[in-house]
Short mmCIF file of C-alpha atoms in Angstrom, two decimals:
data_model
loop_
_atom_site.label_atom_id
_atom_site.label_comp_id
_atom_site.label_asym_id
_atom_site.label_seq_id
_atom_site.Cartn_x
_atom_site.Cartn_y
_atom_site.Cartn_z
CA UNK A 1 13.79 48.62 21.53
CA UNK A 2 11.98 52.00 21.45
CA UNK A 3 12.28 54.13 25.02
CA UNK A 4 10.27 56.90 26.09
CA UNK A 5 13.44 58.20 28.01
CA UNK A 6 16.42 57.35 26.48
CA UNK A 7 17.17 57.33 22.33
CA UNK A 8 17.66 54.08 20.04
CA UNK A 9 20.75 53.22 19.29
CA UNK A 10 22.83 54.19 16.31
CA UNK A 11 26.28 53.54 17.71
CA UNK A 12 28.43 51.00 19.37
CA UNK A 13 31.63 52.03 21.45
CA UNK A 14 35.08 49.83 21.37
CA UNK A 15 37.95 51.15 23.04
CA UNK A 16 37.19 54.49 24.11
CA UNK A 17 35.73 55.14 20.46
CA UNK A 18 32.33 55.02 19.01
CA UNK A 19 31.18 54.11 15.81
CA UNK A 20 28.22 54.38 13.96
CA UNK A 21 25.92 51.12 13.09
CA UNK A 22 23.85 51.32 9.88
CA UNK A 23 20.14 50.08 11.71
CA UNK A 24 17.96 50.97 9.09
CA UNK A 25 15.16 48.65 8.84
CA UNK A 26 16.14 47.72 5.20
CA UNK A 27 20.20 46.76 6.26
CA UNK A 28 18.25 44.39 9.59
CA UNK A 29 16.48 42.78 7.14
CA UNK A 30 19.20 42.35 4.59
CA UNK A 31 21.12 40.91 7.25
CA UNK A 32 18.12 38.46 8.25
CA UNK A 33 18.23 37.80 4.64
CA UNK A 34 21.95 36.93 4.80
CA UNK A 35 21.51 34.63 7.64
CA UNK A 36 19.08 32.66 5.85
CA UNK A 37 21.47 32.28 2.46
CA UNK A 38 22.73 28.43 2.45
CA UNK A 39 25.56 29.64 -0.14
CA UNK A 40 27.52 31.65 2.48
CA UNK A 41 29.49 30.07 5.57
CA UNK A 42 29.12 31.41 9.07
CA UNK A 43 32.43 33.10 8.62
CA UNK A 44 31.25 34.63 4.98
CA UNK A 45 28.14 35.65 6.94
CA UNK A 46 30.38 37.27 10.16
CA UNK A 47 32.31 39.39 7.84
CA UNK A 48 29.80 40.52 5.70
CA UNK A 49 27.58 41.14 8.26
CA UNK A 50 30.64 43.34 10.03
CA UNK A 51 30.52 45.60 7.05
CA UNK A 52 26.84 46.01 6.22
CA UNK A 53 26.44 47.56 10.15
CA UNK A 54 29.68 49.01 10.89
CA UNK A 55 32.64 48.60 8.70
CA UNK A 56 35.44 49.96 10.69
CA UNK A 57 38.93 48.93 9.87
CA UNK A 58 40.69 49.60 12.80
CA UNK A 59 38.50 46.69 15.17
CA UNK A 60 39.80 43.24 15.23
CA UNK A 61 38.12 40.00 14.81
CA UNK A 62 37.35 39.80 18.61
CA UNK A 63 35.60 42.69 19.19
CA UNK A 64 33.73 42.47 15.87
CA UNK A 65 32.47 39.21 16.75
CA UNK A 66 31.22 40.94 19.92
CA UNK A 67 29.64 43.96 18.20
CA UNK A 68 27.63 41.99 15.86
CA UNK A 69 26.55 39.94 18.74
CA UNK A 70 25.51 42.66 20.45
CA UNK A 71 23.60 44.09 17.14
CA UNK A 72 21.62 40.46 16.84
CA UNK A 73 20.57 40.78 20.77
CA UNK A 74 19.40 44.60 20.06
CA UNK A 75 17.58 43.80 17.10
CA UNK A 76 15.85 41.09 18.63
CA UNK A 77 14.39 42.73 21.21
CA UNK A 78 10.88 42.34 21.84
CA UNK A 79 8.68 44.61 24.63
CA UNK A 80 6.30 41.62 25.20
CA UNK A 81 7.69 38.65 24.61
CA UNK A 82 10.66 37.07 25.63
CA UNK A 83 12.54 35.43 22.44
CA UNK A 84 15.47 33.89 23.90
CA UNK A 85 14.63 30.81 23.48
CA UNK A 86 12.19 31.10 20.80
CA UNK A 87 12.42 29.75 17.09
CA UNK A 88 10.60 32.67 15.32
CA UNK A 89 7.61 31.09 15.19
CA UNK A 90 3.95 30.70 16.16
CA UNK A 91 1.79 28.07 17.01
CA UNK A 92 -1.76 27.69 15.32
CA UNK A 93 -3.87 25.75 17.38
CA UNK A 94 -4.64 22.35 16.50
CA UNK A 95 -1.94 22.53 13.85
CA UNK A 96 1.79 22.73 13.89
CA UNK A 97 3.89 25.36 14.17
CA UNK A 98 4.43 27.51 11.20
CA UNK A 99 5.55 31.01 10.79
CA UNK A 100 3.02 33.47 9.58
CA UNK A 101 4.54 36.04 6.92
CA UNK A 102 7.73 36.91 5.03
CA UNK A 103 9.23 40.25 4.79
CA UNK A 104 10.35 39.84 0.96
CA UNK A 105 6.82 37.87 0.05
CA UNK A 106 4.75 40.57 1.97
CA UNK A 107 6.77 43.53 1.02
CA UNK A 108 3.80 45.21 -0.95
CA UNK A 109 0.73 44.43 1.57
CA UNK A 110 3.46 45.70 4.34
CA UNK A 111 4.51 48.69 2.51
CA UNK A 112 1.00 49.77 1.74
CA UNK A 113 -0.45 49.05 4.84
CA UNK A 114 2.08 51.44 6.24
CA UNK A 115 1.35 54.27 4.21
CA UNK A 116 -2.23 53.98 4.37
CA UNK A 117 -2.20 53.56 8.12
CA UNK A 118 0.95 56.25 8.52
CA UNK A 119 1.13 58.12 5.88
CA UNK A 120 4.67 56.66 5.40
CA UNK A 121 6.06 55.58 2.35
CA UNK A 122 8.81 53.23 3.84
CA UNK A 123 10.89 53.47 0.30
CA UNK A 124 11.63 57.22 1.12
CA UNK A 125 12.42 55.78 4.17
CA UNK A 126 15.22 53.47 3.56
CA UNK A 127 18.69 54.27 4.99
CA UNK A 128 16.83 56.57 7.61
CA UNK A 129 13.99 54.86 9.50
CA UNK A 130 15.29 52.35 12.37
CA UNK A 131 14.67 49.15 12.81
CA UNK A 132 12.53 48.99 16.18
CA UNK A 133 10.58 52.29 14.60
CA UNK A 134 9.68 49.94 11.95
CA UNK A 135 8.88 47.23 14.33
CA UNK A 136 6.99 49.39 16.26
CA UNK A 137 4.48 50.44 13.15
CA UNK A 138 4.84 47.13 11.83
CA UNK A 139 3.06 45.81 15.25
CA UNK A 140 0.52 49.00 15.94
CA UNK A 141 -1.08 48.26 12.44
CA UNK A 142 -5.05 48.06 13.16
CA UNK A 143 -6.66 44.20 11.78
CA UNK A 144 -8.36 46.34 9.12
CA UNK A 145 -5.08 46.58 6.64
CA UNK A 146 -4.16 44.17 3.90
CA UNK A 147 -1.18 43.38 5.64
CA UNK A 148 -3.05 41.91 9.00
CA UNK A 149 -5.87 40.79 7.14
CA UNK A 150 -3.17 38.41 5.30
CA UNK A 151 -1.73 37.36 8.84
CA UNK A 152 -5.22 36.55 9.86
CA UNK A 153 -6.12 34.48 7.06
CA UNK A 154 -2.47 32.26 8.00
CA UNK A 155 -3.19 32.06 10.85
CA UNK A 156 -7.05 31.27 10.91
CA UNK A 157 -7.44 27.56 12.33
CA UNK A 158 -9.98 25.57 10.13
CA UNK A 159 -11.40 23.45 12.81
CA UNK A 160 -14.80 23.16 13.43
CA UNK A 161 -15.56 24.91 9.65
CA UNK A 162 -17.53 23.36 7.62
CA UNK A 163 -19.28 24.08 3.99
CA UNK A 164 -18.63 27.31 2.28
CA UNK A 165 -17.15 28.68 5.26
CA UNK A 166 -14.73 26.09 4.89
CA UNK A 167 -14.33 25.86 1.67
CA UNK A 168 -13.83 29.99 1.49
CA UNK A 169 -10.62 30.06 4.37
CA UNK A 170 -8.87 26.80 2.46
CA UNK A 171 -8.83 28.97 -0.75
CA UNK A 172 -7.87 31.92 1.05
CA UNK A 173 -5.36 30.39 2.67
CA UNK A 174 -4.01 28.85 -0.53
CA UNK A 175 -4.00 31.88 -2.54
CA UNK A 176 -1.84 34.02 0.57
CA UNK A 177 0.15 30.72 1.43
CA UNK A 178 4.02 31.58 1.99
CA UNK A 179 6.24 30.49 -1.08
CA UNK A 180 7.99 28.02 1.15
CA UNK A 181 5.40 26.12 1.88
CA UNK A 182 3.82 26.47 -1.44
CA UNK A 183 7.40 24.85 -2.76
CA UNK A 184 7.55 22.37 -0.35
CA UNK A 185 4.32 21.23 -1.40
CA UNK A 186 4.69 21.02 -5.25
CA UNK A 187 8.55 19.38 -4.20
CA UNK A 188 6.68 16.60 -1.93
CA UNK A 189 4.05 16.35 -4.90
CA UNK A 190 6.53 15.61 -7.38
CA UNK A 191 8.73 13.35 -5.45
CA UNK A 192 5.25 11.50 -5.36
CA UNK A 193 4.73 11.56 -8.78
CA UNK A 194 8.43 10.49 -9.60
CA UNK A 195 8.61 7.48 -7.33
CA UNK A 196 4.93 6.19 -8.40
CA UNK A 197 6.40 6.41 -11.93
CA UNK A 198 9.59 4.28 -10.81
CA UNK A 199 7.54 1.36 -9.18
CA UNK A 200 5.18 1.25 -12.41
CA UNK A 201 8.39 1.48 -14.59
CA UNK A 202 9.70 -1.82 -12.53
CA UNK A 203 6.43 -3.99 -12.65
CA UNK A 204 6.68 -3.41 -16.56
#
């Protein structure tokens, strides 16, 4: 993470030699991105991963292993909290724990919350600006921008609401809601549908 004394990383040394590591905000989250993918192995994900930060030939297997480790500890550095044994995400009170925005389904509110808060358009950015740089903006942004205001809506707890005030965060909430919940609902609604269909199908 960022140091007022000593200068982020952009290179990891094996053997007496040092080689650059691509960690521009845009390749950490492509590599989040990869770790999510369901269509790629662990082993798919370790070499592809070796060659979106580094992509040196001349390391084996056993120290790239230990490089990208290395990357995935760096990355996840936080200067508040400790995330070693954390899952990523938050807990709302009185409901259960959910996370509260998406890098691909926020990109917009986060890239223009940035560059009205900054002055930084992060697309002329990409390739250049490190990760924990981003971070760092990402987590100074005031509650004023779109981007927080979106994060506070998520994470608003409806207890003790009632009337319009209620009845204002619920379709809030359900117009900002994260696509995986959103699918999760409409796949729960139609395995509803589908298996009140079957048991009327039988009693006929």
């Amino acid at each position: 993470m960022i140091s007022l004394t000593k200068p982020l990383a952009w290179q990891w040394a094996c053997k007496g030699r040092i080689y650059r590591v691509n960690l521009a905000f845009d390749n950490v989250l492509r590599w989040y991105d990869l770790l999510d993918r369901q269509d790629k192995t662990d082993a798919e994900k370790g070499v592809l991963g070796w060659h979106m930060f580094i992509n040196a030939d001349s390391v084996g297997p056993a120290d790239r292993l230990k490089a990208l480790e290395w990357i995935n500890r760096y990355i996840g550095q936080q200067p508040y909290h400790d995330t070693s044994e954390d899952d990523g995400n938050i807990q709302i009170p009185g409901e259960a724990p959910m996370d509260y925005f998406s890098y691909s389904q926020d990109a917009p509110a986060i890239w223009s919350s940035i560059r009205a808060y900054y002055g930084i358009d992060l697309e002329e950015e990409l390739g250049k600006l490190h990760w924990h740089k981003f971070c760092a903006m990402l987590d100074g942004l005031p509650s004023s921008t779109y981007f927080m205001r979106i994060v506070d809506i998520r994470r608003r707890a409806r207890t003790g609401l009632e009337g319009q005030e209620l009845t204002n965060l619920v379709n809030l909430q359900n117009y900002y809601v994260l696509d995986k919940y959103r699918n999760a609902k409409h796949s729960a609604d139609a395995a509803d549908f589908f298996a009140a269909w079957a048991a009327s199908a039988i009693k006929k």
